[in-house]
Amino acid sequence: MAKEIIDGQTMTRALTRITYEIIERNKGIDDLVLVGIKTRGVFVAHRIESRLKQLENISIPVAELDITPYRDDHEATDLTTVKAEPLDIDINNKHVILTDDVLYTGRTIRAAMDALMSVGRPKKISLAVLVDRGHRELPIRADFVGKNIPTSQKEKIKVSMKEIDGEDKIEIE
Amino acid sequence: MKRYLILEDGTVFPGEGFGSSIITTGQLVISNNRTGIEQSVTDPDTEGQILAFTIPSVGNSGINRDFYESINSQCKGVVIGSSSLSTVDGSVSFENWITGLKIPGIKNVDVRALAKHIAEHGEMKASIMDTHDEHAMDQIKALVLPPDLVKRVSTRQSYPNPNMGLKIVIVDLGLKYSILRQLSYRDCNSIIVNYNSTAEEIESLHPDGIIYSNGPGNPEDLPRTIKTIQVLQKNYPILGIGLGNLLIALANDCQIIRLKEPHHESSLAVKEVASGKIDFVNHNHSYTLDEKYIGGSDFIVTNVCVADGTIEGIRHEYLPIMCVLFEPEAAPGPTDGYYVFDEFIDLVESVKKQEGARNQWN
Amino acid sequence: MELDDVHTILIIGPTSSDKNVDLSTALYDTVDILHQLGYKTSIIVEDPTSLLSSGVFYDKTIVEKVTGDNVLKFVQKYHPDAILPTVGDRNALGIISSLNGKIGSTKVLGASFSASLATFKRELFIKKLTKANLPVIKFISSDDEKEIYSFIRSIGFPIIARRRYSNRHSSGWTNINNLFELDNFMAMEDVSDTRIEIERSIRGFSEYSFTILRDRYDNSSLVGTIEDIEPIGIHHLDSNLISPAISLNDSKLQRLRNYSIKLARAFNIVGICTVHFAYNHTTKESYITEFIPRLSEETKFLEYATSYPIATAVAELCLGYHLDKLQLDAGNYFNGATEPFVDHLTSRFPQWKTPGQKYLGPSKTSDSSIVVNGFSLEEVLNKGALNDKLNNNFDRYNELRKLDDDELFEKIIHPTNWLLDVLSEALRRKFEMPVLSEITGVNVPYLNALQNIINNSLIIREGEIDGKNVERMVEMGVKGVGHSKLLLDSPDIVTKTVVKNKRAVSVGNNTYINHNYFVTSGISNELELSDRKKIIVRTPIITSKTDIMIRQFVLFQLAKSIDQNGLEPIIIGREPWNAPLSMRRKVVEIDDPHMEMKSLGLIKQDSVLNIIDLSKNLVDTEDERVFQFSAQEIKNIELKGDTSVRVMVVTDGNNFLAPSVIYRGKRDNHLYEISSVNNFMTVEDRVEISKLIKQELEDDNKVDIFNFEMVKSNGHWLVTKKYRGMTNDIIRHELASSVHVIDTLVKLLLGNKIDDGLSLEKVFDNFDEKYLLTIDDKRYKLLDKEEIQEKLKELRLKEK
């Protein structure tokens, strides 16, 4: 049975805190670009973007990244034949903050970085995630974490977000 | 016995005396707190004040000994409209309690007219007296309120509130116990120090974070505390609450202003700027930050009062400093603001982690 | 920001049952704001007179039984984007819970399916609350002894228990306080197939209700709290209510507030939710007993007590507006994110139509209620529940005095609607307060307030009145001393009878303006009037539901018309009038339970043009300016006929207008009434009826309203009834023509004249486009011109 471990309020607070940390660790947020990993990472990016706008009155560009073609854990995909979808923003010399809902093995993030590198040359890439659940298989670390949740590999983490699921919560099953 | 509440502008409000029969004088504050008379009367913020409660039927709910915000009562007098002589839970009645505390009180006052008068003419001094002749008027006009309110309420000696968690030093400007309750709930290992402690004294305690507490009076009367903040803020995560917030702002070249409509109400809406989330929290302040100076500073506004747009919270853009002007510990009031303590703990922990990471890698 | 995919809304209207509370103002405010914000609304309603308006707000008005089937039919035919059940009382939630899965993409606003269902299904309610970790009374229904005993062990005594039989009937609840009583209950012989139901007993707990507003973005505010003077076990609406709840200390208040918000979140209720609690001040136990995710009697009371525009806010919240960005009308923003601060008490006490004592229990028996304000408990009790003018408390006192102690004790044990009088008598006989509190569940501070009142009436009786006592009595709202010369002449500053605004002084508390005042005590008056000339409307106490509807309608139209004619309407009554929001900003409303306004001299006599009095019996008949609005019978001839008309006439003393005629025909054992038949009357009828009216009005030369009943006998009309003033028919006449009559009356009172020599068409002129057909006084149909002509033809053919 699914058990709610993070409610809507806590999720909202976590996103706000990530936003504060982004401001704190970047003197000037002018060169920031948010890139959300589809699907829920995009909503995470948009929520951070709207918070930055409320606080600093600056609009940060947000792009969506579909990394399904890059996943090396995806079977039967010939990586060489897949061309990255061109991002609709320029990331050259920008500080890109990749956003996703859950950080797990790190393979998704690696694929996302591959995709980013294939379309431009960012100055820096950081990573913001709502949940870090451990079990990394690659040397990847998130710069901004909403919540660290220790899990066993058998457990599943399910993130729901209002935009697509009707409500905000994180469940474990 | 018939007594009178006399304001410094000469306005007289008749009522019936209870509690101590001494003549008392202080800064008159109108409190719209819904509940928690016990908390207000023992709140060090109310040092030197005559508190006028505008709720009806004061005392029905009883007096709860668990609600004290300091060991002793702090205010100089209480003004109420109607009251009840008995309580719903059989606890001591409001009037007996006030009598026990040796505070003068006056009841059956037209508190609506009083609140309206203060709203129109601003906060002022007042006195509870037996007559309202010219002599009484002269007395109150001649009165000067003492400027050393914080000195009177701040702890003289440091004391611990031990636990096993983060080490937090609290600079006591008139600390409410509910702040300690919130920290205890979060396992914080706190040490409470005098408001005039030097930066070295505080650093020698090796804190993970520092809290500048709420307190009474005008922050401009505390130049030494402001200097200390300027030193400490470079090295430690800081949370400022109420007066603490004002001092931190002054330490960073911001200015403060007196509110036209002072906030003394246990439930007023505050909006978190980033997310638009609305929380109802206790407000007890007559000053706020001047918006003009925030723009040029390194602070961003994090919270505003929904009713009048007053700044209620700021955060430093680069340093781990967060401040709220409202009272996140409630006591009394809705508990919506407790998250501020969680945020501060998160802030302290993330600073610790970064330092840890830096230490590893350097 | 708002729900962008909602443009058309179906409102589930109220049923016309007498048991329903009157939500007409809330309904009016709801559709008014939806209309202004550009939504298209339709409504299903049984009795269109409950709409208070002539339908300008509605796209479609469906007059049908308000049932799930009819709502479903509408949805399938018109596909509204959303259904709004907040103004349809309990019935609307029942309908919503039956629609689950049947209405396709049509949204339900406010309460969800599961919330609606949980207000009916106890098992679901308990399950949902338990899951959300909310305190709910544990309940078991089982035929397994082991299970039953294990349950009892887990909850402890006291409990209540009953047997539920296979035919779905059940025994009454039995109170069980100890093992002995439990053994007795369990030892009773079982009919086969009986289940035993047991729950924790909360008899005697204090009852509270918390109402919260919640927007789609999970922002919630506590808009008001109410406490019952009587304990759990006596229906909430039969109890004396006090708002705000004054007996909860900070931690209790915050705990119940947090529970309420959590409950609304658990059911994802957007809009409004009232949560009822049982609280035991000795053990500090609290339970949620029910929740109401819609507008209700509680929200109506709170809207008055707090001055917060609840109905308007709820409509907007349901549509996705942010709590802090609501609108009073299109474009006029206000901060809804407030937990309104009130510095006085508002009390609602129930009223029964018939005199005599009524036993109180879990089912509601009262017929209506009266609301009063004051700054102390003593004051609201003296003005309300102990106000002799409203409840004949002096008679009660005399009757109770005759009882011996045992008989009185009997009355304490079995509470009636005289409970406060009984308790006062018990206190006079020095029964002990804690004992009385323990037995009745009435908390000690209330008993203390009663004692205070007794002590002070003793002073009156024993003639020990001096300035100080009078002052104290004024504070306590004791009648008759309010404007004592003693106080007015005092050289000292003293507390005397004054008028205060309903609004407390609080940060930013001025975004929703209204001019509600109440007569109370203090040292300064707050009544602020404009320079405009005034018309005062005086309203009596009203107890039946039909009369409440009439009062709502008449006051609204009068106030509107007075305002539109450039004057200031002042409404003075023993009880407040909760005006629709749009009117609240224009009308000065004064609650004056002891009728003291006149002697306070706060309204300059020469600024008052007229006084319209709605009461049945007039006090000041010598004042030329007083116009008695309600009907006095002038003629009543016993003559029955199968065909009759009722004519509403307004005259300037010279000429008259008759804008509404109701045709009434008894055919085949059914009674048909058609409104506004003016437009279809034959020339002969017009000539004859106007001639009759002229005869009847021959001796009258003043502005007035008349109502006639004329029976058709042998092909001619005969006047059988004549009333000066307005009868209850006013809401039966089609709304538009009633509005017309009221507006004309105001104009005539101001000195305007009806033109001489008007044609008969003009005299009977009527602008209605929809016609109301009433069958047997209880079924309604709204017909258009062709349909009504058809019906009329049919009825006329059968005229004898």
Coordinates of N, CA and C in Angstrom, one line a residue, chain A residues 28-171:
Chain A
G28 N 24.0 36.9 -8.5 CA 23.4 37.3 -9.7 C 22.8 36.1 -10.4
I29 N 21.6 36.1 -10.7 CA 21.0 35.0 -11.4 C 20.7 35.2 -12.8
D30 N 21.3 36.3 -13.4 CA 21.1 36.7 -14.8 C 21.4 35.6 -15.8
D31 N 22.4 34.8 -15.5 CA 22.8 33.9 -16.6 C 22.3 32.5 -16.3
L32 N 21.3 32.4 -15.4 CA 20.7 31.1 -15.1 C 19.7 30.6 -16.2
V33 N 19.7 29.3 -16.5 CA 18.7 28.7 -17.4 C 18.2 27.4 -16.6
L34 N 16.9 27.3 -16.6 CA 16.4 26.1 -16.0 C 16.0 25.1 -17.1
V35 N 16.5 23.8 -16.9 CA 16.1 22.8 -17.9 C 15.4 21.7 -17.1
G36 N 14.2 21.5 -17.3 CA 13.4 20.4 -16.6 C 13.4 19.1 -17.4
I37 N 13.6 18.0 -16.7 CA 13.6 16.7 -17.4 C 12.2 16.2 -17.4
K38 N 11.7 15.8 -18.5 CA 10.3 15.4 -18.6 C 10.0 14.2 -17.8
T39 N 8.9 14.1 -17.1 CA 7.7 15.0 -17.2 C 7.7 15.9 -16.0
R40 N 7.9 15.3 -14.8 CA 7.7 16.1 -13.6 C 8.8 17.1 -13.3
G41 N 10.0 16.8 -13.9 CA 11.1 17.7 -13.7 C 10.8 19.1 -14.3
V42 N 10.0 19.1 -15.4 CA 9.6 20.3 -16.0 C 8.7 21.2 -15.1
F43 N 7.8 20.5 -14.3 CA 7.0 21.2 -13.4 C 7.9 21.8 -12.2
V44 N 8.8 21.0 -11.8 CA 9.8 21.5 -10.8 C 10.4 22.7 -11.3
A45 N 10.9 22.7 -12.6 CA 11.6 23.9 -13.1 C 10.6 25.1 -13.1
H46 N 9.4 24.9 -13.6 CA 8.5 26.0 -13.6 C 8.2 26.6 -12.3
R47 N 8.1 25.7 -11.3 CA 7.8 26.2 -9.9 C 8.9 27.0 -9.4
I48 N 10.1 26.6 -9.7 CA 11.3 27.4 -9.2 C 11.3 28.7 -10.0
E49 N 11.0 28.6 -11.3 CA 11.0 29.8 -12.1 C 10.0 30.9 -11.5
S50 N 8.8 30.4 -11.2 CA 7.8 31.4 -10.7 C 8.2 31.9 -9.3
R51 N 8.9 31.1 -8.5 CA 9.4 31.7 -7.2 C 10.5 32.7 -7.4
L52 N 11.4 32.4 -8.3 CA 12.5 33.4 -8.6 C 11.9 34.7 -9.1
K53 N 10.8 34.5 -9.9 CA 10.2 35.7 -10.5 C 9.6 36.6 -9.4
Q54 N 8.9 35.9 -8.5 CA 8.2 36.6 -7.4 C 9.2 37.3 -6.5
L55 N 10.3 36.6 -6.2 CA 11.3 37.1 -5.3 C 12.2 38.2 -5.9
E56 N 12.7 37.9 -7.1 CA 13.7 38.8 -7.7 C 13.2 39.6 -8.9
N57 N 12.0 39.3 -9.3 CA 11.4 40.0 -10.4 C 12.2 39.8 -11.7
I58 N 12.8 38.6 -11.8 CA 13.6 38.3 -13.1 C 13.0 37.0 -13.7
S59 N 12.8 37.0 -15.0 CA 12.3 35.8 -15.6 C 13.4 35.0 -16.1
I60 N 13.5 33.8 -15.6 CA 14.6 32.8 -16.1 C 14.0 32.0 -17.1
P61 N 14.7 31.7 -18.2 CA 14.2 30.8 -19.3 C 14.1 29.4 -18.8
V62 N 13.0 28.7 -19.2 CA 12.8 27.3 -18.8 C 12.7 26.5 -20.1
A63 N 13.5 25.4 -20.1 CA 13.4 24.5 -21.3 C 13.0 23.1 -20.8
E64 N 12.4 22.4 -21.8 CA 12.1 21.0 -21.4 C 13.0 20.1 -22.2
L65 N 13.3 19.0 -21.5 CA 14.3 18.0 -22.1 C 13.6 16.7 -22.0
D66 N 13.5 16.0 -23.2 CA 13.0 14.7 -23.2 C 14.2 13.7 -23.4
I67 N 14.5 13.0 -22.4 CA 15.8 12.2 -22.5 C 15.5 10.8 -22.8
T68 N 14.3 10.4 -23.0 CA 14.0 9.0 -23.3 C 15.0 8.4 -24.3
P69 N 15.3 9.1 -25.4 CA 16.2 8.5 -26.4 C 17.6 8.3 -25.9
Y70 N 18.0 9.0 -24.8 CA 19.4 8.9 -24.4 C 19.6 7.8 -23.3
R71 N 18.6 7.3 -22.7 CA 18.8 6.4 -21.6 C 19.5 5.2 -22.0
D72 N 20.7 4.9 -21.3 CA 21.4 3.7 -21.6 C 20.8 2.5 -21.0
D73 N 19.8 2.7 -20.1 CA 19.1 1.5 -19.6 C 17.9 1.2 -20.4
H74 N 17.7 1.9 -21.5 CA 16.6 1.7 -22.4 C 17.1 0.6 -23.4
E75 N 16.3 -0.4 -23.6 CA 16.8 -1.5 -24.4 C 16.5 -1.1 -25.9
A76 N 17.3 -1.8 -26.7 CA 17.0 -1.7 -28.2 C 17.0 -0.4 -28.8
T77 N 17.7 0.6 -28.2 CA 17.8 1.9 -28.8 C 19.2 2.1 -29.3
D78 N 19.3 2.4 -30.6 CA 20.7 2.7 -31.1 C 21.0 4.1 -30.8
L79 N 21.9 4.3 -29.9 CA 22.2 5.6 -29.4 C 22.7 6.6 -30.5
T80 N 23.4 6.0 -31.4 CA 24.1 6.8 -32.4 C 23.1 7.4 -33.4
T81 N 21.9 6.8 -33.5 CA 21.0 7.3 -34.5 C 20.0 8.3 -34.0
V82 N 20.0 8.4 -32.7 CA 19.0 9.4 -32.1 C 19.6 10.8 -32.0
K83 N 18.9 11.7 -32.6 CA 19.4 13.1 -32.5 C 18.6 13.8 -31.4
A84 N 19.3 14.6 -30.6 CA 18.6 15.3 -29.5 C 17.6 16.3 -30.1
E85 N 16.5 16.4 -29.4 CA 15.6 17.4 -29.8 C 16.2 18.7 -29.5
P86 N 16.2 19.6 -30.4 CA 16.9 20.9 -30.1 C 16.2 21.7 -29.0
L87 N 16.9 22.2 -28.1 CA 16.3 23.0 -27.0 C 15.9 24.3 -27.6
D88 N 14.8 24.9 -27.2 CA 14.4 26.1 -27.8 C 15.1 27.4 -27.1
I89 N 16.1 27.1 -26.3 CA 16.8 28.3 -25.8 C 18.3 28.0 -25.9
D90 N 19.0 29.1 -25.9 CA 20.5 29.1 -26.0 C 21.1 28.8 -24.7
I91 N 21.9 27.7 -24.6 CA 22.5 27.4 -23.3 C 24.1 27.7 -23.3
N92 N 24.6 28.2 -24.4 CA 26.0 28.5 -24.5 C 26.4 29.5 -23.4
N93 N 27.4 29.2 -22.7 CA 27.9 30.1 -21.6 C 26.9 30.4 -20.5
K94 N 25.9 29.6 -20.4 CA 24.9 29.8 -19.3 C 25.2 28.8 -18.2
H95 N 24.6 29.2 -17.1 CA 24.6 28.3 -15.9 C 23.3 27.5 -16.0
V96 N 23.4 26.2 -16.4 CA 22.2 25.4 -16.5 C 21.9 24.7 -15.2
I97 N 20.6 24.9 -14.7 CA 20.2 24.1 -13.6 C 19.2 23.0 -14.1
L98 N 19.7 21.8 -14.1 CA 18.9 20.7 -14.5 C 17.9 20.4 -13.3
T99 N 16.6 20.1 -13.6 CA 15.7 19.8 -12.5 C 15.0 18.5 -12.8
D100 N 14.8 17.7 -11.8 CA 14.1 16.5 -11.9 C 13.3 16.2 -10.6
D101 N 12.4 15.2 -10.6 CA 11.6 15.0 -9.4 C 12.4 14.1 -8.5
V102 N 12.9 12.9 -9.0 CA 13.6 12.0 -8.2 C 15.1 11.7 -8.7
L103 N 16.0 11.7 -7.8 CA 17.4 11.3 -8.2 C 17.6 9.9 -7.6
Y104 N 17.9 8.9 -8.5 CA 18.0 7.5 -8.1 C 19.4 7.0 -8.6
T105 N 19.5 6.3 -9.7 CA 20.8 5.7 -10.1 C 21.7 6.8 -10.6
G106 N 21.1 7.9 -11.2 CA 22.0 8.9 -11.8 C 22.1 8.7 -13.3
R107 N 21.5 7.6 -13.8 CA 21.6 7.4 -15.3 C 20.8 8.4 -16.1
T108 N 19.6 8.8 -15.5 CA 18.8 9.8 -16.2 C 19.6 11.1 -16.3
I109 N 20.2 11.5 -15.2 CA 21.0 12.8 -15.2 C 22.1 12.7 -16.2
R110 N 22.8 11.6 -16.2 CA 23.9 11.4 -17.2 C 23.4 11.6 -18.6
A111 N 22.3 11.0 -18.9 CA 21.7 11.1 -20.2 C 21.3 12.6 -20.5
A112 N 20.8 13.2 -19.5 CA 20.4 14.6 -19.6 C 21.6 15.5 -20.0
M113 N 22.7 15.2 -19.3 CA 23.9 16.0 -19.5 C 24.4 15.7 -20.9
D114 N 24.4 14.5 -21.3 CA 24.8 14.2 -22.7 C 24.0 15.0 -23.7
A115 N 22.7 15.0 -23.4 CA 21.8 15.8 -24.3 C 22.1 17.2 -24.3
L116 N 22.4 17.8 -23.2 CA 22.8 19.2 -23.1 C 24.0 19.5 -23.8
M117 N 25.0 18.6 -23.6 CA 26.3 18.9 -24.2 C 26.2 18.8 -25.8
S118 N 25.3 18.0 -26.2 CA 25.1 17.8 -27.7 C 24.5 19.0 -28.4
V119 N 23.9 19.9 -27.6 CA 23.3 21.1 -28.2 C 24.0 22.4 -27.9
G120 N 25.0 22.3 -27.0 CA 25.6 23.6 -26.7 C 26.7 23.4 -25.7
R121 N 27.3 24.5 -25.3 CA 28.4 24.4 -24.3 C 28.1 25.3 -23.1
P122 N 27.3 24.7 -22.1 CA 27.0 25.6 -20.9 C 28.3 25.9 -20.1
K123 N 28.2 27.0 -19.4 CA 29.3 27.4 -18.5 C 29.4 26.4 -17.4
K124 N 28.2 26.0 -16.9 CA 28.2 25.2 -15.7 C 26.9 24.5 -15.7
I125 N 26.9 23.2 -15.2 CA 25.6 22.5 -15.0 C 25.4 22.2 -13.5
S126 N 24.3 22.5 -12.9 CA 24.0 22.1 -11.6 C 22.8 21.2 -11.6
L127 N 22.5 20.6 -10.5 CA 21.3 19.7 -10.5 C 20.5 20.0 -9.3
A128 N 19.2 20.2 -9.5 CA 18.2 20.3 -8.4 C 17.2 19.2 -8.5
V129 N 16.9 18.5 -7.4 CA 15.9 17.5 -7.4 C 15.0 17.6 -6.2
L130 N 13.8 17.1 -6.3 CA 12.9 17.2 -5.2 C 13.2 16.1 -4.2
V131 N 13.6 14.9 -4.7 CA 13.9 13.9 -3.8 C 15.2 13.2 -4.2
D132 N 16.1 12.9 -3.2 CA 17.2 12.1 -3.4 C 17.0 10.8 -2.7
R133 N 16.9 9.7 -3.4 CA 16.5 8.4 -2.7 C 17.7 7.5 -2.6
G134 N 18.9 7.9 -3.0 CA 20.1 7.1 -2.9 C 20.3 6.1 -4.0
H135 N 21.2 5.1 -3.8 CA 21.5 4.0 -4.7 C 22.0 4.5 -6.1
R136 N 23.0 5.4 -6.0 CA 23.6 5.9 -7.2 C 24.5 4.9 -7.8
E137 N 24.5 4.8 -9.2 CA 25.4 3.9 -9.9 C 26.4 4.7 -10.7
L138 N 26.3 6.0 -10.6 CA 27.3 6.9 -11.3 C 27.7 8.0 -10.3
P139 N 28.9 8.6 -10.5 CA 29.4 9.6 -9.6 C 28.7 11.0 -9.8
I140 N 27.4 11.0 -9.4 CA 26.6 12.2 -9.6 C 26.0 12.6 -8.3
R141 N 26.0 14.0 -8.1 CA 25.6 14.5 -6.8 C 24.7 15.7 -7.1
A142 N 23.6 15.8 -6.3 CA 22.7 16.9 -6.6 C 23.2 18.1 -5.8
D143 N 23.1 19.3 -6.4 CA 23.5 20.6 -5.7 C 22.4 21.1 -4.8
F144 N 21.1 20.8 -5.2 CA 20.0 21.3 -4.5 C 19.0 20.2 -4.3
V145 N 18.8 19.8 -3.0 CA 17.9 18.7 -2.8 C 16.7 19.1 -1.9
G146 N 15.5 18.8 -2.3 CA 14.3 19.1 -1.5 C 14.3 18.2 -0.3
K147 N 14.5 16.9 -0.5 CA 14.3 16.0 0.7 C 15.2 14.8 0.4
N148 N 16.0 14.4 1.4 CA 16.7 13.1 1.3 C 15.8 12.0 1.9
I149 N 15.5 11.0 1.1 CA 14.6 9.9 1.6 C 15.3 8.6 1.4
P150 N 15.8 8.0 2.6 CA 16.4 6.7 2.5 C 15.4 5.7 2.0
T151 N 15.8 4.9 1.0 CA 14.8 3.8 0.5 C 15.6 2.5 0.3
S152 N 14.9 1.5 0.3 CA 15.4 0.2 -0.2 C 15.2 0.1 -1.7
Q153 N 16.0 -0.7 -2.4 CA 15.8 -0.7 -3.9 C 14.5 -1.3 -4.3
K154 N 13.9 -2.1 -3.3 CA 12.6 -2.7 -3.7 C 11.5 -1.7 -3.6
E155 N 11.7 -0.7 -2.9 CA 10.6 0.3 -2.7 C 10.5 1.2 -3.9
K156 N 9.3 1.7 -4.1 CA 9.0 2.7 -5.2 C 8.7 4.0 -4.7
I157 N 9.2 5.0 -5.3 CA 8.9 6.4 -4.9 C 8.0 7.0 -5.9
K158 N 6.8 7.5 -5.5 CA 5.9 8.0 -6.5 C 5.7 9.5 -6.2
V159 N 6.1 10.4 -7.1 CA 5.9 11.8 -6.9 C 4.6 12.2 -7.7
S160 N 3.7 12.9 -7.0 CA 2.5 13.5 -7.6 C 2.6 15.0 -7.6
M161 N 2.3 15.6 -8.7 CA 2.3 17.1 -8.8 C 1.0 17.6 -9.3
K162 N 0.6 18.7 -8.7 CA -0.8 19.2 -9.0 C -1.0 19.3 -10.5
E163 N 0.0 19.8 -11.3 CA -0.2 20.1 -12.7 C -0.6 18.9 -13.5
I164 N -0.2 17.7 -13.0 CA -0.5 16.6 -13.8 C -1.3 15.5 -13.0
D165 N -1.1 15.5 -11.7 CA -1.7 14.5 -10.9 C -2.9 15.0 -10.0
G166 N -3.1 16.3 -10.1 CA -4.2 16.9 -9.3 C -3.8 17.3 -7.9
E167 N -2.8 16.6 -7.3 CA -2.4 17.1 -6.0 C -0.9 16.9 -5.8
D168 N -0.3 17.6 -4.8 CA 1.1 17.5 -4.5 C 1.3 16.5 -3.4
K169 N 2.1 15.4 -3.7 CA 2.5 14.5 -2.6 C 3.6 13.6 -3.0
I170 N 4.2 13.0 -2.1 CA 5.2 11.9 -2.5 C 4.9 10.7 -1.6
E171 N 4.7 9.6 -2.4 CA 4.4 8.4 -1.7 C 5.5 7.3 -1.9

